[in-house]
């Protein structure tokens, strides 16, 4: 990992008259410099600085990818702007459910009208949706005004793709089907100075029968533990106190490395990094959650007392059809085991309603799991048919009306329990990471507890990024109002 200054120096040293380097990182820095020159010309013609905006759809993986895209664009010389005013707009798309796609098409129509007013406006599309060939076909046919299209496997190539577009003046499409490459050491522009996502692995091998992610994110690839640790050490030097380790199934981390490492082993190494105060991770697949991981969580208080453990359904039969490879009983036993080892843990989950063939009895099983586990919160989704997945070909799709009705009943149950669970910390003192000045009341700060719940409390901007002891005065549904506890009248660290 290079510091910003080191990267800048490397770019400075590049001679564009030399042949394009073959080594991937050097190659990208070469194109980055080339884009700089091209952008300078464009800025000169426009008589102003060029601006960009990356709009992110979907999950934390995409959010992290967007930070990488932004890092590259800033090093090229673009300035950040809001979407309304940007000269280069990139949509980093998601395709996990149909409505994620619809949103993108809707917004593209609006961008088209803006393009007629701003001749410099460029539109880029990347991310999971672009890994679907029929999507790219549709854009090529009906959205000709898009300038560049790339996928999930080659976001590190943004500078090269952009240089190509700027030189040729035509739509550039570069999509890779899959990759075994992990390119390190390119710039990243973090959204928060004090916390950061860290990819530990890419892709997914699980092929849950409803899910498109394995098709658009490719096969599972783990980063080397040394690279992950070096990245986190650098982040800590740069002021980061909290990391979120990211992977579609972190519990299978390291299995395909030359020298296999378990996720629990990685986690305990990370927990020993000095200066790092909080560690989160997601997502955990219940089938791979090991006893070793539970032990490590119990051992290191730095690891947040929060586990996102998607159940998807409470019916063993539906789970089988979903290819989740655990039963209701195994899931409940796992929850008991985790709670026995880490009693104060907060559990959250994802649930899908209306998977093909789901009966009322199956749905009752899901409600039963929700009532037994008592999640701190749950994301509930209506099943969305994704073409190419095995579930899309199942002929027993559940009627929309029935699904809607089940969804409403589930949501009600989940919210009632979540309210009760959230309020269980009222009157206690908790460690809270101050994250931002409150949107509505500037005398308040908003922060997060280890279990991810939000707390609003009086404070000032200088405290942002600090871990504070906060007394939770009152729970208001899904968040708390609190006050900082000052020990012996001394400054709180
Ligand atoms: N890798 C993560 C999930 C990634 S997708 C995991 O296995 O937990 C996030 C969530 O979207 C999933 O947990 C699932 O609940 C939901 N999801 C995925 N595909 C879906 C589909 N076709 N319809 C509805 N929800 C879906
Ligand atoms: Fe999708 Fe299943 Fe992989 Fe999660 S584990 S990304 S739900 S296939
Ligand atoms: Fe969506 Fe891709 Fe994430 S499909 S949920 S952005 S991995």
Short mmCIF file of C-alpha atoms and ligand atoms in Angstrom, two decimals:
data_model
loop_
_atom_site.label_atom_id
_atom_site.label_comp_id
_atom_site.label_asym_id
_atom_site.label_seq_id
_atom_site.Cartn_x
_atom_site.Cartn_y
_atom_site.Cartn_z
CA UNK A 1 0.00 0.00 0.00
CA UNK A 2 1.30 3.43 -0.94
CA UNK A 3 0.51 6.67 0.81
CA UNK A 4 -1.13 9.40 -1.22
CA UNK A 5 2.19 11.19 -1.58
CA UNK A 6 4.00 8.05 -2.73
CA UNK A 7 1.33 7.43 -5.35
CA UNK A 8 1.54 11.01 -6.54
CA UNK A 9 5.30 10.68 -6.86
CA UNK A 10 4.99 7.44 -8.82
CA UNK A 11 2.58 9.09 -11.25
CA UNK A 12 4.92 12.09 -11.60
CA UNK A 13 7.80 9.81 -12.57
CA UNK A 14 5.91 8.14 -15.42
CA UNK A 15 7.09 9.00 -18.91
CA UNK A 16 4.23 8.70 -21.40
CA UNK A 17 6.72 8.32 -24.27
CA UNK A 18 7.81 5.00 -22.84
CA UNK A 19 5.94 1.82 -23.84
CA UNK A 20 2.88 0.92 -21.74
CA UNK A 21 4.10 -1.17 -18.77
CA UNK A 22 2.93 -4.76 -18.56
CA UNK A 23 2.73 -5.11 -14.80
CA UNK A 24 -0.90 -4.33 -13.97
CA UNK A 25 -0.47 -1.67 -11.25
CA UNK A 26 2.18 0.20 -13.22
CA UNK A 27 0.07 -0.07 -16.32
CA UNK A 28 -2.89 1.56 -14.56
CA UNK A 29 -0.74 4.36 -13.19
CA UNK A 30 0.53 4.96 -16.73
CA UNK A 31 -3.05 5.33 -18.00
CA UNK A 32 -3.90 7.46 -15.01
CA UNK A 33 -1.22 9.89 -16.09
CA UNK A 34 -2.48 9.74 -19.65
CA UNK A 35 -6.00 10.59 -18.45
CA UNK A 36 -4.49 13.56 -16.60
CA UNK A 37 -3.18 14.99 -19.84
CA UNK A 38 -6.43 14.34 -21.69
CA UNK A 39 -8.43 15.88 -18.87
CA UNK A 40 -6.21 18.94 -18.87
CA UNK A 41 -7.09 19.47 -22.52
CA UNK A 42 -10.78 19.02 -21.78
CA UNK A 43 -10.66 21.45 -18.84
CA UNK A 44 -8.82 23.94 -21.03
CA UNK A 45 -11.54 23.74 -23.68
CA UNK A 46 -14.30 24.10 -21.10
CA UNK A 47 -12.50 26.84 -19.19
CA UNK A 48 -13.11 25.15 -15.84
CA UNK A 49 -12.22 22.11 -13.72
CA UNK A 50 -13.99 18.87 -14.61
CA UNK A 51 -16.05 17.18 -11.89
CA UNK A 52 -17.26 13.65 -11.16
CA UNK A 53 -19.84 11.79 -9.12
CA UNK A 54 -19.98 8.06 -8.40
CA UNK A 55 -23.46 6.94 -7.40
CA UNK A 56 -23.56 3.59 -5.63
CA UNK A 57 -26.37 1.06 -5.62
CA UNK A 58 -26.38 -2.20 -3.65
CA UNK A 59 -24.19 -3.56 -0.90
CA UNK A 60 -21.04 -2.69 1.01
CA UNK A 61 -18.88 -4.38 -1.63
CA UNK A 62 -20.12 -1.88 -4.16
CA UNK A 63 -19.62 0.97 -1.70
CA UNK A 64 -16.00 -0.08 -1.28
CA UNK A 65 -15.54 -0.45 -5.05
CA UNK A 66 -16.88 3.08 -5.47
CA UNK A 67 -14.24 4.40 -3.08
CA UNK A 68 -11.64 2.83 -5.36
CA UNK A 69 -13.19 4.45 -8.45
CA UNK A 70 -13.23 7.80 -6.65
CA UNK A 71 -9.59 7.40 -5.63
CA UNK A 72 -8.61 6.90 -9.27
CA UNK A 73 -10.72 9.83 -10.51
CA UNK A 74 -9.30 12.21 -7.91
CA UNK A 75 -5.76 11.24 -8.75
CA UNK A 76 -6.55 11.90 -12.41
CA UNK A 77 -7.60 15.40 -11.43
CA UNK A 78 -11.38 15.36 -11.35
CA UNK A 79 -13.10 17.16 -8.50
CA UNK A 80 -15.98 15.65 -6.59
CA UNK A 81 -19.43 17.17 -7.15
CA UNK A 82 -23.02 16.13 -6.61
CA UNK A 83 -24.67 14.21 -9.41
CA UNK A 84 -26.65 17.24 -10.61
CA UNK A 85 -23.47 19.17 -11.41
CA UNK A 86 -20.96 16.48 -12.32
CA UNK A 87 -19.34 16.23 -15.77
CA UNK A 88 -18.63 12.53 -15.33
CA UNK A 89 -21.33 10.42 -13.69
CA UNK A 90 -20.69 6.77 -12.88
CA UNK A 91 -23.44 4.42 -11.71
CA UNK A 92 -22.02 1.50 -9.78
CA UNK A 93 -24.98 -0.82 -10.18
CA UNK A 94 -26.59 -3.73 -8.29
CA UNK A 95 -28.73 -6.51 -9.72
CA UNK A 96 -29.57 -8.60 -6.69
CA UNK A 97 -33.29 -7.81 -7.10
CA UNK A 98 -35.23 -6.59 -10.11
CA UNK A 99 -36.09 -3.20 -8.58
CA UNK A 100 -32.39 -2.37 -8.26
CA UNK A 101 -32.17 -2.60 -12.08
CA UNK A 102 -35.33 -0.60 -12.69
CA UNK A 103 -33.94 2.29 -10.67
CA UNK A 104 -30.88 2.50 -12.92
CA UNK A 105 -32.89 2.56 -16.17
CA UNK A 106 -35.14 5.26 -14.72
CA UNK A 107 -32.20 7.48 -13.82
CA UNK A 108 -30.48 6.95 -17.16
CA UNK A 109 -33.41 8.65 -18.88
CA UNK A 110 -32.84 11.70 -16.73
CA UNK A 111 -29.08 11.69 -17.42
CA UNK A 112 -29.84 11.66 -21.14
CA UNK A 113 -31.76 14.92 -20.86
CA UNK A 114 -28.83 16.46 -18.95
CA UNK A 115 -26.39 15.36 -21.62
CA UNK A 116 -28.19 17.51 -24.15
CA UNK A 117 -27.43 20.57 -22.02
CA UNK A 118 -23.85 19.75 -21.01
CA UNK A 119 -21.67 18.64 -23.97
CA UNK A 120 -18.90 17.54 -21.57
CA UNK A 121 -21.13 15.15 -19.63
CA UNK A 122 -19.89 11.56 -19.70
CA UNK A 123 -21.81 8.60 -18.34
CA UNK A 124 -20.18 5.42 -17.05
CA UNK A 125 -21.92 2.24 -15.94
CA UNK A 126 -20.23 -0.48 -13.93
CA UNK A 127 -20.91 -3.04 -11.24
CA UNK A 128 -23.02 -6.16 -11.00
CA UNK A 129 -25.74 -5.31 -13.53
CA UNK A 130 -23.12 -4.94 -16.26
CA UNK A 131 -22.02 -8.55 -15.78
CA UNK A 132 -25.35 -9.63 -17.29
CA UNK A 133 -25.02 -9.89 -21.08
CA UNK A 134 -28.70 -9.06 -21.73
CA UNK A 135 -28.30 -5.79 -19.79
CA UNK A 136 -25.32 -4.71 -21.88
CA UNK A 137 -27.25 -5.62 -25.06
CA UNK A 138 -30.15 -3.46 -23.92
CA UNK A 139 -27.89 -0.49 -23.19
CA UNK A 140 -26.10 -0.84 -26.51
CA UNK A 141 -29.46 -0.79 -28.26
CA UNK A 142 -31.59 1.66 -26.31
CA UNK A 143 -29.14 3.82 -24.35
CA UNK A 144 -26.56 4.74 -26.99
CA UNK A 145 -25.59 7.88 -25.10
CA UNK A 146 -23.73 5.90 -22.41
CA UNK A 147 -19.95 6.46 -22.75
CA UNK A 148 -18.32 3.60 -20.93
CA UNK A 149 -19.39 0.25 -19.56
CA UNK A 150 -17.29 -2.04 -17.40
CA UNK A 151 -17.94 -4.78 -14.87
CA UNK A 152 -17.11 -5.94 -11.37
CA UNK A 153 -13.82 -7.67 -12.21
CA UNK A 154 -12.00 -4.77 -13.82
CA UNK A 155 -12.87 -1.65 -11.84
CA UNK A 156 -9.13 -1.17 -11.31
CA UNK A 157 -8.94 -0.51 -15.06
CA UNK A 158 -11.01 2.66 -14.91
CA UNK A 159 -8.13 4.90 -16.05
CA UNK A 160 -7.32 2.67 -19.02
CA UNK A 161 -10.98 2.48 -20.09
CA UNK A 162 -11.43 6.22 -19.66
CA UNK A 163 -8.30 7.01 -21.69
CA UNK A 164 -9.67 4.81 -24.45
CA UNK A 165 -13.02 6.65 -24.38
CA UNK A 166 -11.41 10.09 -24.36
CA UNK A 167 -9.15 9.23 -27.27
CA UNK A 168 -11.64 7.40 -29.46
CA UNK A 169 -14.77 9.40 -28.62
CA UNK A 170 -16.94 6.29 -28.87
CA UNK A 171 -18.75 4.05 -26.38
CA UNK A 172 -16.22 1.70 -24.73
CA UNK A 173 -17.35 -1.66 -23.37
CA UNK A 174 -15.00 -3.82 -21.31
CA UNK A 175 -16.56 -6.68 -19.37
CA UNK A 176 -14.69 -9.71 -18.03
CA UNK A 177 -16.55 -12.95 -17.43
CA UNK A 178 -14.48 -13.86 -14.39
CA UNK A 179 -11.00 -13.28 -13.04
CA UNK A 180 -8.42 -14.76 -10.74
CA UNK A 181 -6.62 -11.45 -10.46
CA UNK A 182 -6.55 -9.25 -7.34
CA UNK A 183 -4.93 -5.90 -8.06
CA UNK A 184 -3.57 -4.19 -4.94
CA UNK A 185 -2.06 -0.77 -4.34
CA UNK A 186 -4.28 1.54 -6.33
CA UNK A 187 -5.68 4.75 -4.85
CA UNK A 188 -8.80 4.75 -2.64
CA UNK A 189 -10.83 7.74 -1.53
CA UNK A 190 -12.41 6.79 1.81
CA UNK A 191 -15.84 8.18 2.62
CA UNK A 192 -15.04 8.40 6.35
CA UNK A 193 -11.61 9.26 7.76
CA UNK A 194 -12.14 7.13 10.88
CA UNK A 195 -13.69 3.92 9.52
CA UNK A 196 -13.25 1.82 6.43
CA UNK A 197 -14.41 -1.29 4.65
CA UNK A 198 -11.66 -3.79 3.82
CA UNK A 199 -12.17 -6.51 1.22
CA UNK A 200 -10.88 -9.82 2.47
CA UNK A 201 -12.30 -11.86 -0.38
CA UNK A 202 -14.16 -11.47 -3.63
CA UNK A 203 -16.84 -13.54 -5.33
CA UNK A 204 -18.98 -16.37 -4.05
CA UNK A 205 -19.09 -20.14 -4.60
CA UNK A 206 -22.32 -20.92 -2.81
CA UNK A 207 -24.89 -20.67 -5.58
CA UNK A 208 -27.93 -20.24 -3.37
CA UNK A 209 -30.61 -21.07 -5.93
CA UNK A 210 -32.29 -17.62 -5.92
CA UNK A 211 -29.09 -15.56 -6.02
CA UNK A 212 -27.36 -13.89 -8.95
CA UNK A 213 -24.26 -12.77 -7.03
CA UNK A 214 -22.06 -15.79 -7.91
CA UNK A 215 -22.75 -15.15 -11.60
CA UNK A 216 -21.87 -11.45 -11.50
CA UNK A 217 -19.08 -11.49 -8.91
CA UNK A 218 -17.35 -14.66 -10.07
CA UNK A 219 -15.62 -17.40 -8.11
CA UNK A 220 -14.39 -16.99 -4.57
CA UNK A 221 -10.92 -15.43 -4.23
CA UNK A 222 -9.28 -14.58 -0.92
CA UNK A 223 -6.68 -11.91 -0.46
CA UNK A 224 -3.44 -12.92 1.20
CA UNK A 225 -3.55 -12.30 4.97
CA UNK A 226 -0.33 -10.23 4.77
CA UNK A 227 -1.94 -7.87 2.24
CA UNK A 228 -5.05 -7.46 4.38
CA UNK A 229 -3.04 -6.80 7.53
CA UNK A 230 -0.73 -4.34 5.77
CA UNK A 231 -3.76 -2.48 4.45
CA UNK A 232 -5.34 -2.26 7.90
CA UNK A 233 -2.06 -1.15 9.51
CA UNK A 234 -1.85 1.62 6.96
CA UNK A 235 -5.45 2.60 7.56
CA UNK A 236 -4.79 2.79 11.29
CA UNK A 237 -1.78 5.03 10.66
CA UNK A 238 -4.12 7.20 8.65
CA UNK A 239 -6.63 7.62 11.50
CA UNK A 240 -8.96 4.65 11.05
CA UNK A 241 -10.26 3.12 14.28
CA UNK A 242 -12.91 0.77 12.89
CA UNK A 243 -12.78 -1.68 10.00
CA UNK A 244 -15.52 -3.72 8.38
CA UNK A 245 -14.12 -6.89 6.80
CA UNK A 246 -16.05 -7.58 3.64
CA UNK A 247 -16.87 -10.79 1.80
CA UNK A 248 -20.01 -12.53 0.53
CA UNK A 249 -19.23 -15.38 2.89
CA UNK A 250 -16.40 -14.43 5.22
CA UNK A 251 -16.59 -17.80 6.96
CA UNK A 252 -15.06 -19.51 3.96
CA UNK A 253 -12.16 -17.03 3.82
CA UNK A 254 -8.74 -18.48 3.09
CA UNK A 255 -9.81 -21.93 1.96
CA UNK A 256 -8.42 -21.47 -1.53
CA UNK A 257 -5.14 -19.81 -0.55
CA UNK A 258 -1.91 -21.64 -1.23
CA UNK A 259 -1.37 -21.79 2.49
CA UNK A 260 -4.92 -22.04 3.83
CA UNK A 261 -5.88 -19.73 6.70
CA UNK A 262 -9.23 -19.75 8.49
CA UNK A 263 -11.33 -16.63 8.95
CA UNK A 264 -10.98 -17.03 12.72
CA UNK A 265 -7.17 -17.04 12.39
CA UNK A 266 -7.26 -13.94 10.24
CA UNK A 267 -9.58 -12.22 12.69
CA UNK A 268 -7.36 -12.92 15.68
CA UNK A 269 -4.36 -11.52 13.81
CA UNK A 270 -6.31 -8.39 12.96
CA UNK A 271 -7.52 -8.06 16.55
CA UNK A 272 -3.88 -7.71 17.59
CA UNK A 273 -3.22 -4.69 15.41
CA UNK A 274 -2.39 -1.86 17.77
CA UNK A 275 -4.48 1.28 17.48
CA UNK A 276 -7.35 -0.52 15.78
CA UNK A 277 -10.31 -0.26 18.13
CA UNK A 278 -13.24 -1.97 16.45
CA UNK A 279 -13.67 -4.82 14.00
CA UNK A 280 -16.84 -5.70 12.16
CA UNK A 281 -17.38 -8.24 9.39
CA UNK A 282 -20.03 -9.39 6.99
CA UNK A 283 -21.54 -11.61 5.76
CA UNK A 284 -21.49 -14.89 7.68
CA UNK A 285 -23.04 -17.92 6.06
CA UNK A 286 -24.49 -20.10 8.85
CA UNK A 287 -23.26 -23.32 7.21
CA UNK A 288 -19.60 -22.30 7.60
CA UNK A 289 -19.61 -20.55 10.96
CA UNK A 290 -17.02 -22.39 13.05
CA UNK A 291 -16.59 -22.92 16.78
CA UNK A 292 -13.15 -21.40 16.34
CA UNK A 293 -14.79 -18.16 15.16
CA UNK A 294 -17.13 -18.08 18.14
CA UNK A 295 -14.11 -18.53 20.45
CA UNK A 296 -12.22 -15.70 18.78
CA UNK A 297 -15.23 -13.40 19.04
CA UNK A 298 -15.60 -14.18 22.72
CA UNK A 299 -11.88 -13.61 23.31
CA UNK A 300 -11.36 -10.18 21.73
CA UNK A 301 -13.59 -7.33 22.93
CA UNK A 302 -12.46 -5.31 19.89
CA UNK A 303 -14.62 -7.53 17.73
CA UNK A 304 -18.06 -5.96 17.77
CA UNK A 305 -20.78 -7.88 19.53
CA UNK A 306 -22.79 -8.13 16.38
CA UNK A 307 -23.34 -10.95 13.95
CA UNK A 308 -25.25 -10.69 10.70
CA UNK A 309 -26.43 -14.24 10.12
CA UNK A 310 -28.83 -14.45 7.17
CA UNK A 311 -31.40 -17.19 7.71
CA UNK A 312 -33.39 -16.56 4.46
CA UNK A 313 -36.19 -18.90 5.52
CA UNK A 314 -37.26 -20.85 8.61
CA UNK A 315 -38.50 -23.86 6.67
CA UNK A 316 -35.99 -26.69 6.25
CA UNK A 317 -37.68 -27.66 3.04
CA UNK A 318 -37.42 -24.18 1.54
CA UNK A 319 -33.83 -23.94 2.77
CA UNK A 320 -33.09 -27.13 0.89
CA UNK A 321 -34.62 -25.76 -2.31
CA UNK A 322 -32.62 -22.58 -1.73
CA UNK A 323 -29.43 -24.67 -1.54
CA UNK A 324 -28.51 -23.07 1.79
CA UNK A 325 -27.19 -26.34 3.21
CA UNK A 326 -28.51 -26.03 6.79
CA UNK A 327 -31.82 -26.88 8.42
CA UNK A 328 -34.00 -24.81 10.71
CA UNK A 329 -32.81 -26.91 13.67
CA UNK A 330 -29.14 -26.49 12.78
CA UNK A 331 -29.60 -22.74 12.49
CA UNK A 332 -31.35 -22.48 15.87
CA UNK A 333 -28.68 -24.65 17.50
CA UNK A 334 -26.01 -22.38 16.07
CA UNK A 335 -27.76 -19.31 17.50
CA UNK A 336 -27.89 -20.97 20.93
CA UNK A 337 -24.20 -21.80 20.76
CA UNK A 338 -23.27 -18.23 19.82
CA UNK A 339 -25.44 -16.73 22.55
CA UNK A 340 -23.98 -19.10 25.15
CA UNK A 341 -20.44 -17.97 24.28
CA UNK A 342 -21.16 -14.26 23.69
CA UNK A 343 -24.28 -13.49 25.74
CA UNK A 344 -24.61 -9.80 24.88
CA UNK A 345 -24.39 -10.33 21.11
CA UNK A 346 -26.81 -8.63 18.72
CA UNK A 347 -28.05 -10.83 15.91
CA UNK A 348 -29.38 -9.52 12.62
CA UNK A 349 -30.54 -11.37 9.54
CA UNK A 350 -31.88 -11.36 5.97
CA UNK A 351 -35.16 -13.07 5.12
CA UNK A 352 -36.73 -13.78 1.73
CA UNK A 353 -40.50 -14.18 1.45
CA UNK A 354 -42.22 -15.92 -1.44
CA UNK A 355 -39.48 -18.25 -2.64
CA UNK A 356 -40.99 -20.66 -5.23
CA UNK A 357 -43.08 -23.33 -3.55
CA UNK A 358 -43.24 -21.55 -0.17
CA UNK A 359 -46.47 -22.62 1.56
CA UNK A 360 -48.26 -20.96 4.47
CA UNK A 361 -46.75 -23.67 6.72
CA UNK A 362 -43.26 -22.84 5.45
CA UNK A 363 -43.93 -19.19 6.14
CA UNK A 364 -45.09 -20.03 9.68
CA UNK A 365 -41.73 -21.72 10.21
CA UNK A 366 -40.03 -18.46 9.26
CA UNK A 367 -42.18 -16.55 11.77
CA UNK A 368 -41.30 -19.20 14.35
CA UNK A 369 -37.55 -18.64 13.82
CA UNK A 370 -38.05 -14.88 14.07
CA UNK A 371 -39.90 -15.27 17.38
CA UNK A 372 -37.36 -17.69 18.80
CA UNK A 373 -34.18 -15.91 17.77
CA UNK A 374 -35.51 -12.40 18.45
CA UNK A 375 -33.31 -10.50 16.00
CA UNK A 376 -32.10 -7.00 16.80
CA UNK A 377 -33.05 -6.21 13.24
CA UNK A 378 -33.86 -8.02 10.03
CA UNK A 379 -33.82 -7.07 6.37
CA UNK A 380 -36.86 -8.56 4.72
CA UNK A 381 -37.08 -9.05 0.96
CA UNK A 382 -39.75 -10.14 -1.47
CA UNK A 383 -38.34 -12.91 -3.63
CA UNK A 384 -37.23 -11.53 -6.97
CA UNK A 385 -36.81 -13.81 -9.96
CA UNK A 386 -33.28 -13.46 -11.40
CA UNK A 387 -32.87 -14.94 -14.83
CA UNK A 388 -30.21 -17.61 -15.08
CA UNK A 389 -30.58 -18.77 -11.47
CA UNK A 390 -32.04 -22.24 -10.76
CA UNK A 391 -34.98 -20.76 -8.81
CA UNK A 392 -36.10 -18.73 -11.80
CA UNK A 393 -36.82 -21.97 -13.64
CA UNK A 394 -38.93 -23.43 -10.80
CA UNK A 395 -42.54 -23.64 -11.88
CA UNK A 396 -44.23 -23.16 -8.51
CA UNK A 397 -43.84 -19.38 -8.18
CA UNK A 398 -46.00 -17.91 -5.38
CA UNK A 399 -48.77 -15.46 -6.42
CA UNK A 400 -47.96 -11.80 -5.80
CA UNK A 401 -50.95 -11.19 -3.50
CA UNK A 402 -49.94 -14.05 -1.20
CA UNK A 403 -46.34 -12.87 -1.06
CA UNK A 404 -47.37 -9.31 -0.25
CA UNK A 405 -49.59 -10.50 2.57
CA UNK A 406 -46.83 -12.66 4.06
CA UNK A 407 -44.32 -9.86 3.69
CA UNK A 408 -46.55 -7.45 5.66
CA UNK A 409 -47.09 -9.98 8.44
CA UNK A 410 -43.37 -10.72 8.64
CA UNK A 411 -42.42 -7.06 8.69
CA UNK A 412 -44.84 -6.38 11.54
CA UNK A 413 -43.42 -9.26 13.60
CA UNK A 414 -39.80 -8.30 12.89
CA UNK A 415 -40.37 -4.66 13.82
CA UNK A 416 -42.18 -5.38 17.08
CA UNK A 417 -39.37 -7.67 18.23
CA UNK A 418 -36.69 -5.33 16.97
CA UNK A 419 -38.14 -2.44 19.00
CA UNK A 420 -38.11 -4.54 22.17
CA UNK A 421 -34.61 -5.85 21.49
CA UNK A 422 -33.22 -2.42 20.66
CA UNK A 423 -34.44 -0.92 23.92
CA UNK A 424 -32.77 -3.56 26.09
CA UNK A 425 -29.70 -1.36 26.64
CA UNK A 426 -31.63 1.62 28.07
CA UNK A 427 -29.92 3.02 31.17
CA UNK A 428 -26.55 1.40 30.42
CA UNK A 429 -23.30 3.07 29.38
CA UNK A 430 -22.00 1.93 25.98
CA UNK A 431 -18.99 2.69 23.86
CA UNK A 432 -20.10 4.80 20.90
CA UNK A 433 -18.08 5.85 17.86
CA UNK A 434 -18.98 9.48 17.11
CA UNK A 435 -19.59 9.58 13.34
CA UNK A 436 -21.19 12.85 12.29
CA UNK A 437 -23.00 15.99 13.30
CA UNK A 438 -26.72 15.26 13.49
CA UNK A 439 -28.60 16.18 10.31
CA UNK A 440 -31.50 17.84 12.10
CA UNK A 441 -29.90 19.31 15.20
CA UNK A 442 -26.30 20.60 14.95
CA UNK A 443 -25.88 20.55 18.73
CA UNK A 444 -26.06 16.74 18.57
CA UNK A 445 -23.65 14.12 17.30
CA UNK A 446 -24.72 10.81 15.81
CA UNK A 447 -22.70 7.73 16.62
CA UNK A 448 -22.85 3.97 16.49
CA UNK A 449 -22.72 1.36 19.20
CA UNK A 450 -20.80 -1.88 18.66
CA UNK A 451 -24.07 -3.57 17.71
CA UNK A 452 -24.61 -0.97 14.99
CA UNK A 453 -27.48 0.92 16.68
CA UNK A 454 -27.46 4.70 16.32
CA UNK A 455 -27.18 7.03 19.29
CA UNK A 456 -27.74 10.82 19.23
CA UNK A 457 -26.09 12.83 21.99
CA UNK A 458 -24.91 16.39 22.72
CA UNK A 459 -21.35 16.95 21.49
CA UNK A 460 -19.28 18.87 19.00
CA UNK A 461 -17.59 18.12 15.70
CA UNK A 462 -14.12 17.82 17.30
CA UNK A 463 -15.26 14.50 18.81
CA UNK A 464 -15.98 12.87 15.45
CA UNK A 465 -13.95 9.70 15.05
CA UNK A 466 -13.55 9.17 18.83
CA UNK A 467 -14.92 6.32 20.86
CA UNK A 468 -16.91 7.80 23.73
CA UNK A 469 -18.70 6.37 26.72
CA UNK A 470 -22.32 7.34 26.31
CA UNK A 471 -25.18 6.84 28.74
CA UNK A 472 -28.26 5.62 26.87
CA UNK A 473 -31.01 7.81 28.32
CA UNK A 474 -33.96 6.85 26.15
CA UNK A 475 -34.73 4.45 23.33
CA UNK A 476 -36.91 5.85 20.57
CA UNK A 477 -37.83 2.86 18.45
CA UNK A 478 -34.67 1.96 16.60
CA UNK A 479 -32.26 4.53 18.02
CA UNK A 480 -31.20 6.05 21.32
CA UNK A 481 -30.87 9.51 22.84
CA UNK A 482 -27.85 9.62 25.14
CA UNK A 483 -25.30 11.73 26.95
CA UNK A 484 -21.51 11.50 27.20
CA UNK A 485 -20.21 10.22 30.51
CA UNK A 486 -17.24 12.19 31.73
CA UNK A 487 -15.17 10.24 34.23
CA UNK A 488 -14.15 12.35 37.26
CA UNK A 489 -14.78 15.48 35.29
CA UNK A 490 -11.81 14.66 33.08
CA UNK A 491 -11.74 14.97 29.32
CA UNK A 492 -13.06 11.83 27.70
CA UNK A 493 -10.58 10.23 25.37
N1 LIG B 1 -23.72 -13.07 0.64
C1 LIG B 1 -24.72 -12.61 1.46
C2 LIG B 1 -25.88 -11.91 0.79
C3 LIG B 1 -25.74 -11.07 -0.38
S1 LIG B 1 -27.23 -10.54 -1.11
C4 LIG B 1 -25.29 -13.81 2.20
O1 LIG B 1 -25.22 -14.91 1.74
O2 LIG B 1 -25.88 -13.58 3.21
C5 LIG B 1 -28.08 -9.83 0.27
C6 LIG B 1 -29.42 -10.43 0.52
O3 LIG B 1 -30.27 -10.21 -0.58
C7 LIG B 1 -29.45 -11.93 0.73
O4 LIG B 1 -29.10 -12.29 2.02
C8 LIG B 1 -30.87 -12.28 0.41
O5 LIG B 1 -31.69 -12.20 1.55
C9 LIG B 1 -31.28 -11.18 -0.56
N2 LIG B 1 -31.46 -11.72 -1.90
C10 LIG B 1 -30.55 -12.28 -2.70
N3 LIG B 1 -31.10 -12.69 -3.85
C11 LIG B 1 -32.42 -12.38 -3.78
C12 LIG B 1 -33.54 -12.56 -4.65
N4 LIG B 1 -33.41 -13.15 -5.83
N5 LIG B 1 -34.73 -12.09 -4.25
C13 LIG B 1 -34.88 -11.50 -3.05
N6 LIG B 1 -33.87 -11.32 -2.19
C14 LIG B 1 -32.66 -11.76 -2.54
FE1 LIG B 2 -25.83 -15.13 -2.83
FE2 LIG B 2 -25.79 -17.26 -1.29
FE3 LIG B 2 -23.50 -16.26 -2.23
FE4 LIG B 2 -24.84 -14.94 -0.40
S1 LIG B 2 -23.90 -16.94 -0.12
S2 LIG B 2 -23.97 -14.10 -2.23
S3 LIG B 2 -26.97 -15.36 -0.91
S4 LIG B 2 -25.13 -17.20 -3.39
FE1 LIG B 3 -25.93 -6.02 -5.46
FE2 LIG B 3 -23.70 -6.86 -6.47
FE3 LIG B 3 -23.85 -6.35 -3.91
S1 LIG B 3 -25.69 -7.59 -7.01
S2 LIG B 3 -25.96 -6.78 -3.41
S3 LIG B 3 -24.07 -4.89 -5.50
S4 LIG B 3 -22.65 -7.94 -4.86
#
